[in-house]
Tab-separated table of C-alpha atoms and ligand atoms in Angstrom:
chain	number	residue	atom	x	y	z
A	21	MET	CA	-5.500	-65.611	168.129
A	22	SER	CA	-2.544	-66.820	170.184
A	23	GLU	CA	0.979	-66.070	169.019
A	24	GLY	CA	2.002	-69.725	169.372
A	25	ILE	CA	5.524	-70.989	170.099
A	26	LYS	CA	8.487	-69.538	168.269
A	27	LEU	CA	10.844	-72.172	166.869
A	28	PRO	CA	13.549	-73.184	167.392
A	29	LEU	CA	13.105	-73.415	171.136
A	30	PRO	CA	15.931	-71.823	173.097
A	31	MET	CA	18.536	-74.448	173.991
A	32	LYS	CA	21.871	-74.293	175.704
A	33	LYS	CA	24.873	-74.450	173.403
A	34	GLY	CA	27.854	-76.800	173.805
A	35	PHE	CA	28.237	-80.575	173.699
A	36	GLY	CA	26.015	-82.124	176.357
A	37	ALA	CA	24.629	-78.806	177.561
A	38	THR	CA	20.982	-79.039	178.593
A	39	ASP	CA	18.339	-77.795	180.966
A	40	ARG	CA	17.357	-81.368	181.753
A	41	VAL	CA	17.821	-82.319	185.372
A	42	ASP	CA	17.548	-86.117	184.998
A	43	ASP	CA	20.486	-88.493	184.368
A	44	TRP	CA	19.873	-88.414	180.610
A	45	TRP	CA	23.459	-89.544	179.830
A	46	LYS	CA	23.194	-92.904	181.610
A	47	GLY	CA	21.156	-94.631	178.882
A	48	PRO	CA	23.368	-93.708	175.903
A	49	THR	CA	26.538	-94.380	177.909
A	50	ALA	CA	25.378	-97.833	178.988
A	51	MET	CA	24.288	-98.556	175.410
A	52	ALA	CA	27.668	-97.480	174.023
A	53	ALA	CA	29.409	-99.812	176.494
A	54	TYR	CA	27.054	-102.729	175.781
A	55	LEU	CA	27.131	-102.451	172.001
A	56	GLY	CA	30.865	-101.730	172.056
A	57	ILE	CA	31.616	-104.924	173.995
A	58	MET	CA	29.357	-107.008	171.731
A	59	ILE	CA	30.847	-105.579	168.524
A	60	ILE	CA	34.439	-106.057	169.705
A	61	TYR	CA	33.780	-109.607	170.901
A	62	GLY	CA	31.883	-110.614	167.737
A	63	THR	CA	34.547	-109.101	165.490
A	64	TRP	CA	37.338	-110.806	167.408
A	65	ARG	CA	35.642	-114.195	167.227
A	66	GLY	CA	34.870	-113.773	163.552
A	67	PHE	CA	38.459	-112.909	162.737
A	68	MET	CA	40.191	-115.410	165.017
A	69	GLU	CA	39.289	-118.303	162.705
A	70	ALA	CA	40.880	-116.498	159.756
A	71	ASP	CA	44.212	-117.532	158.349
A	72	PHE	CA	46.173	-114.319	157.908
A	73	TRP	CA	48.217	-111.764	159.808
A	74	ILE	CA	48.041	-112.084	163.623
A	75	PHE	CA	44.964	-114.323	163.458
A	76	GLU	CA	47.087	-117.285	162.380
A	77	GLU	CA	48.136	-117.505	166.029
A	78	PHE	CA	44.696	-118.274	167.417
A	79	GLY	CA	42.248	-120.298	165.367
A	80	ARG	CA	42.355	-123.297	163.087
A	81	SER	CA	45.814	-122.611	161.647
A	82	ALA	CA	47.159	-122.595	165.216
A	83	GLY	CA	45.616	-126.046	165.715
A	84	ASN	CA	42.578	-124.902	167.695
A	85	GLN	CA	39.046	-125.813	166.722
A	86	THR	CA	36.863	-123.321	168.528
A	87	MET	CA	33.726	-123.238	166.370
A	88	ALA	CA	31.903	-126.343	167.650
A	89	ILE	CA	31.977	-128.672	170.654
A	90	GLU	CA	32.716	-132.150	169.267
A	91	SER	CA	34.257	-133.796	172.326
A	92	GLU	CA	31.053	-135.264	173.795
A	93	GLY	CA	29.835	-137.088	170.683
A	94	SER	CA	27.462	-134.429	169.353
A	95	HIS	CA	27.958	-131.336	167.217
A	96	VAL	CA	27.295	-128.076	169.080
A	97	LEU	CA	28.037	-125.367	166.535
A	98	SER	CA	28.457	-121.723	167.491
A	99	PRO	CA	25.760	-119.503	165.926
A	100	LEU	CA	28.496	-117.095	164.827
A	101	PHE	CA	29.713	-119.768	162.377
A	102	SER	CA	26.394	-121.200	161.245
A	103	PRO	CA	25.790	-122.226	158.514
A	104	LEU	CA	29.361	-123.506	158.526
A	105	ILE	CA	31.199	-122.664	155.309
A	106	TYR	CA	34.647	-124.063	155.783
A	107	PRO	CA	36.973	-122.701	153.090
A	108	ASN	CA	39.247	-125.545	151.955
A	109	GLU	CA	39.767	-127.983	149.072
A	110	ASN	CA	36.476	-129.750	149.845
A	111	SER	CA	34.392	-126.579	149.551
A	112	TRP	CA	33.159	-124.455	146.654
A	113	VAL	CA	35.280	-121.563	147.954
A	114	PRO	CA	38.058	-120.560	145.498
A	115	GLN	CA	41.575	-121.127	146.837
A	116	ARG	CA	42.398	-117.419	146.945
A	117	LEU	CA	39.716	-117.077	149.665
A	118	TRP	CA	40.837	-119.943	151.897
A	119	TRP	CA	42.376	-117.421	154.295
A	120	MET	CA	38.912	-116.236	155.265
A	121	SER	CA	37.191	-117.164	158.498
A	122	PRO	CA	33.947	-119.159	158.065
A	123	ALA	CA	32.198	-116.322	159.917
A	124	MET	CA	33.146	-113.851	157.186
A	125	PHE	CA	30.931	-115.629	154.659
A	126	ILE	CA	27.784	-115.428	156.710
A	127	LEU	CA	27.929	-112.699	159.363
A	128	ILE	CA	27.105	-109.955	156.857
A	129	PHE	CA	23.466	-111.046	157.046
A	130	PRO	CA	22.839	-110.974	160.818
A	131	ALA	CA	25.114	-107.934	161.156
A	132	GLY	CA	23.233	-106.173	158.363
A	133	PHE	CA	19.909	-107.140	159.916
A	134	ARG	CA	20.828	-105.678	163.287
A	135	GLY	CA	22.725	-102.724	161.845
A	136	THR	CA	19.698	-101.566	159.839
A	137	CYS	CA	17.121	-102.432	162.539
A	138	TYR	CA	14.935	-99.453	163.455
A	139	TYR	CA	15.590	-99.943	167.157
A	140	TYR	CA	19.353	-100.341	166.857
A	141	ARG	CA	19.535	-97.268	164.622
A	142	LYS	CA	18.048	-95.161	167.377
A	143	ALA	CA	20.424	-96.740	169.901
A	144	TYR	CA	23.683	-96.320	168.022
A	145	TYR	CA	22.859	-92.939	166.496
A	146	ARG	CA	22.720	-91.696	170.079
A	147	ALA	CA	25.425	-93.828	171.628
A	148	PHE	CA	28.111	-93.476	168.961
A	149	MET	CA	27.186	-90.708	166.527
A	150	GLN	CA	25.593	-88.108	168.830
A	151	GLN	CA	22.735	-87.714	166.357
A	152	PRO	CA	21.104	-86.697	168.652
A	153	THR	CA	23.037	-86.767	171.920
A	154	GLY	CA	19.688	-86.890	173.716
A	155	CYS	CA	16.295	-85.206	173.658
A	156	ALA	CA	16.802	-81.468	174.432
A	157	VAL	CA	20.555	-82.024	174.826
A	158	SER	CA	22.976	-80.022	172.710
A	159	LYS	CA	24.985	-81.961	170.103
A	160	PRO	CA	28.625	-81.378	169.178
A	161	TRP	CA	27.500	-80.270	165.706
A	162	ASN	CA	24.470	-78.520	164.353
A	163	GLU	CA	23.882	-80.032	160.958
A	164	TYR	CA	21.468	-82.887	160.412
A	165	SER	CA	20.991	-84.395	156.980
A	166	GLY	CA	18.838	-87.389	157.884
A	167	GLU	CA	19.467	-90.852	156.524
A	168	THR	CA	20.959	-89.771	153.230
A	169	GLY	CA	24.220	-90.571	151.459
A	170	LEU	CA	25.807	-93.739	152.830
A	171	LEU	CA	22.935	-94.154	155.269
A	172	LEU	CA	20.631	-94.965	152.353
A	173	VAL	CA	21.867	-98.512	153.003
A	174	GLN	CA	19.371	-98.568	155.862
A	175	ASN	CA	16.670	-99.077	153.237
A	176	LEU	CA	17.989	-102.611	152.747
A	177	HIS	CA	16.485	-103.657	156.060
A	178	ARG	CA	13.596	-105.608	154.560
A	179	TYR	CA	16.054	-107.654	152.468
A	180	PHE	CA	18.168	-108.434	155.516
A	181	LEU	CA	14.929	-109.553	157.133
A	182	TYR	CA	14.445	-112.187	154.410
A	183	ALA	CA	17.941	-113.511	155.159
A	184	ALA	CA	17.247	-113.440	158.904
A	185	LEU	CA	14.120	-115.526	158.363
A	186	ALA	CA	16.235	-118.130	156.562
A	187	TYR	CA	18.544	-118.319	159.589
A	188	LEU	CA	15.810	-119.565	161.910
A	189	PRO	CA	15.480	-123.044	160.337
A	190	ILE	CA	19.275	-123.234	159.966
A	191	LEU	CA	19.835	-122.505	163.660
A	192	SER	CA	16.980	-124.859	164.583
A	193	TYR	CA	18.792	-127.590	162.639
A	194	ASP	CA	21.890	-126.863	164.744
A	195	VAL	CA	19.827	-127.518	167.874
A	196	TRP	CA	18.724	-130.826	166.351
A	197	MET	CA	22.339	-131.729	165.580
A	198	SER	CA	23.341	-130.951	169.142
A	199	VAL	CA	20.909	-133.521	170.587
A	200	ASN	CA	22.089	-136.299	168.249
A	201	PHE	CA	25.018	-138.228	169.715
A	202	HIS	CA	27.270	-140.767	168.018
A	203	ASP	CA	29.647	-143.039	169.897
A	204	PRO	CA	33.105	-142.385	168.393
A	205	VAL	CA	34.046	-146.106	168.519
A	206	SER	CA	30.859	-148.076	167.811
A	207	HIS	CA	29.123	-145.196	165.961
A	208	ALA	CA	25.952	-146.099	167.860
A	209	HIS	CA	23.382	-143.337	167.739
A	210	SER	CA	21.526	-141.911	170.720
A	211	TYR	CA	19.821	-138.728	171.833
A	212	GLY	CA	20.794	-136.429	174.642
A	213	VAL	CA	20.554	-132.914	175.983
A	214	SER	CA	23.519	-130.867	177.053
A	215	VAL	CA	23.954	-127.350	178.381
A	216	GLY	CA	25.224	-126.476	174.904
A	217	SER	CA	22.053	-127.710	173.208
A	218	LEU	CA	19.898	-125.755	175.688
A	219	VAL	CA	21.916	-122.618	175.018
A	220	LEU	CA	21.422	-123.094	171.261
A	221	ALA	CA	17.677	-123.623	171.777
A	222	VAL	CA	17.339	-120.448	173.858
A	223	ASN	CA	19.282	-118.632	171.156
A	224	VAL	CA	16.801	-119.704	168.461
A	225	ILE	CA	13.845	-118.649	170.628
A	226	ALA	CA	15.395	-115.238	171.300
A	227	LEU	CA	16.224	-114.703	167.618
A	228	ALA	CA	12.712	-115.731	166.609
A	229	GLY	CA	11.232	-113.238	169.069
A	230	TYR	CA	13.495	-110.525	167.692
A	231	THR	CA	12.783	-111.398	164.040
A	232	PHE	CA	9.012	-111.808	164.377
A	233	GLY	CA	8.780	-108.409	166.079
A	234	CYS	CA	10.695	-106.686	163.297
A	235	HIS	CA	8.789	-103.703	161.871
A	236	ALA	CA	9.444	-104.971	158.344
A	237	PHE	CA	8.145	-108.443	159.262
A	238	ARG	CA	5.016	-106.878	160.747
A	239	HIS	CA	4.491	-105.055	157.495
A	240	LEU	CA	5.256	-108.207	155.507
A	241	VAL	CA	2.515	-110.211	157.199
A	242	GLY	CA	-0.027	-107.451	157.784
A	243	GLY	CA	0.736	-104.612	155.400
A	244	GLY	CA	-1.419	-103.919	152.376
A	245	ALA	CA	-4.383	-105.874	153.718
A	246	ASP	CA	-7.575	-103.886	154.169
A	247	LEU	CA	-9.732	-106.818	155.090
A	248	TRP	CA	-9.046	-108.638	158.360
A	249	THR	CA	-11.947	-111.075	158.381
A	250	ARG	CA	-13.645	-113.563	156.124
A	251	GLY	CA	-17.242	-113.671	157.192
A	252	SER	CA	-16.849	-113.265	160.935
A	253	ARG	CA	-13.554	-115.174	161.151
A	254	PRO	CA	-10.192	-113.418	161.334
A	255	ILE	CA	-7.989	-114.314	158.385
A	256	LEU	CA	-4.546	-115.854	158.865
A	257	ARG	CA	-2.741	-112.621	158.011
A	258	TYR	CA	-4.590	-110.837	160.796
A	259	ARG	CA	-3.575	-113.500	163.303
A	260	MET	CA	0.055	-113.293	162.171
A	261	TRP	CA	-0.037	-109.506	162.376
A	262	ARG	CA	-1.375	-109.714	165.939
A	263	VAL	CA	1.447	-112.078	166.934
A	264	SER	CA	4.033	-109.851	165.256
A	265	THR	CA	2.554	-106.800	166.982
A	266	TRP	CA	2.920	-108.499	170.369
A	267	PHE	CA	6.604	-109.183	169.704
A	268	ASN	CA	7.003	-105.704	168.228
A	269	GLU	CA	5.877	-104.048	171.461
A	270	TYR	CA	8.933	-105.559	173.152
A	271	HIS	CA	11.263	-105.203	170.198
A	272	LYS	CA	13.895	-103.321	172.186
A	273	GLU	CA	14.080	-106.093	174.793
A	274	TRP	CA	14.205	-108.859	172.171
A	275	ALA	CA	16.896	-106.914	170.308
A	276	LEU	CA	19.150	-106.483	173.331
A	277	TYR	CA	18.638	-109.883	174.988
A	278	SER	CA	18.958	-111.850	171.752
A	279	LEU	CA	22.266	-110.124	171.017
A	280	PHE	CA	23.557	-111.092	174.433
A	281	ILE	CA	22.404	-114.696	174.076
A	282	VAL	CA	23.979	-115.197	170.659
A	283	MET	CA	27.303	-113.903	171.993
A	284	PHE	CA	26.990	-115.987	175.154
A	285	ALA	CA	26.257	-119.106	173.078
A	286	ASP	CA	29.462	-118.528	171.168
A	287	LEU	CA	31.415	-117.783	174.342
A	288	TYR	CA	30.169	-121.004	175.923
A	289	ILE	CA	31.265	-123.063	172.916
A	290	TYR	CA	34.563	-121.193	172.647
A	291	ALA	CA	35.297	-121.783	176.346
A	292	CYS	CA	34.414	-125.501	176.126
A	293	THR	CA	36.588	-126.076	173.058
A	294	MET	CA	39.501	-124.359	174.785
A	295	GLY	CA	39.054	-126.485	177.916
A	296	TRP	CA	38.225	-123.515	180.173
A	297	TRP	CA	34.703	-124.863	180.737
A	298	THR	CA	33.340	-128.404	180.385
A	299	GLU	CA	30.271	-129.214	178.346
A	300	ILE	CA	27.727	-130.828	180.687
A	301	ILE	CA	25.444	-133.606	179.426
A	302	LEU	CA	22.151	-133.265	181.306
A	303	TRP	CA	20.391	-136.299	179.865
A	304	GLY	CA	21.259	-139.196	177.522
A	305	GLY	CA	24.274	-138.844	175.287
A	306	VAL	CA	26.929	-141.526	174.717
B	30	FES	S1	13.051	-103.225	162.939
B	30	FES	FE1	14.383	-104.226	164.314
B	30	FES	S2	14.798	-106.079	163.260
B	30	FES	FE2	13.502	-105.023	161.851
């Protein structure tokens, strides 16, 4: 009988020490930079429409409307502010909360969805928390307690998924709004397509690909079923599970690209409302 392998395997000690000879640090470093930029940008944009402290200088209380392009006769709303809950006397929001940015009412759901996503957990545990630093790479600390304590919040992922599913029709409605134009003088209605509406459409497609490939969604449509066919025909749940599995195989790519697109969609709208860029009508319009 063989003696087998003695565990733990010998490993170099000291943060980042390893016997690996590849550029193992490039992936986590690039991920830390990418996620860091996205988090800082999203947080800044969410806060800049608030009405307190230094943020009064930038958004609506400074006289800037940066959440939607209105200048061309249609309504191109940034996905970071959709659905738009504008806290004022015409809303259900109590007066003591009127200082809040519209993004603060809604971003908890997409942020929670991404923050508890199985793929993103792997990415930011490595990039930011050094848990682990990398496969066969020494960490700065030895203890590992798993997803316990505060990290039990990760178990909420399936509930964030339900909210994320509700966002898809909401964001699709925003695309519809962006192709409906109204002449500001005659109020005549017409259809049109702008760069902004295309960006919103791509955003919905990317978010759908990310959401439908979610592990919890795959379980939702295919889990618990032990019969895939009726007679010789595949049942609907099997077909949905196959589609979800296809998206799931590329979940990392959908996760990363969809995050970029949602931030780019907001940046495009922000830049157009500030006059840095000009919204381009490709077809129709007023
Ligand atoms: S596992 Fe990534 S969104 Fe659900």
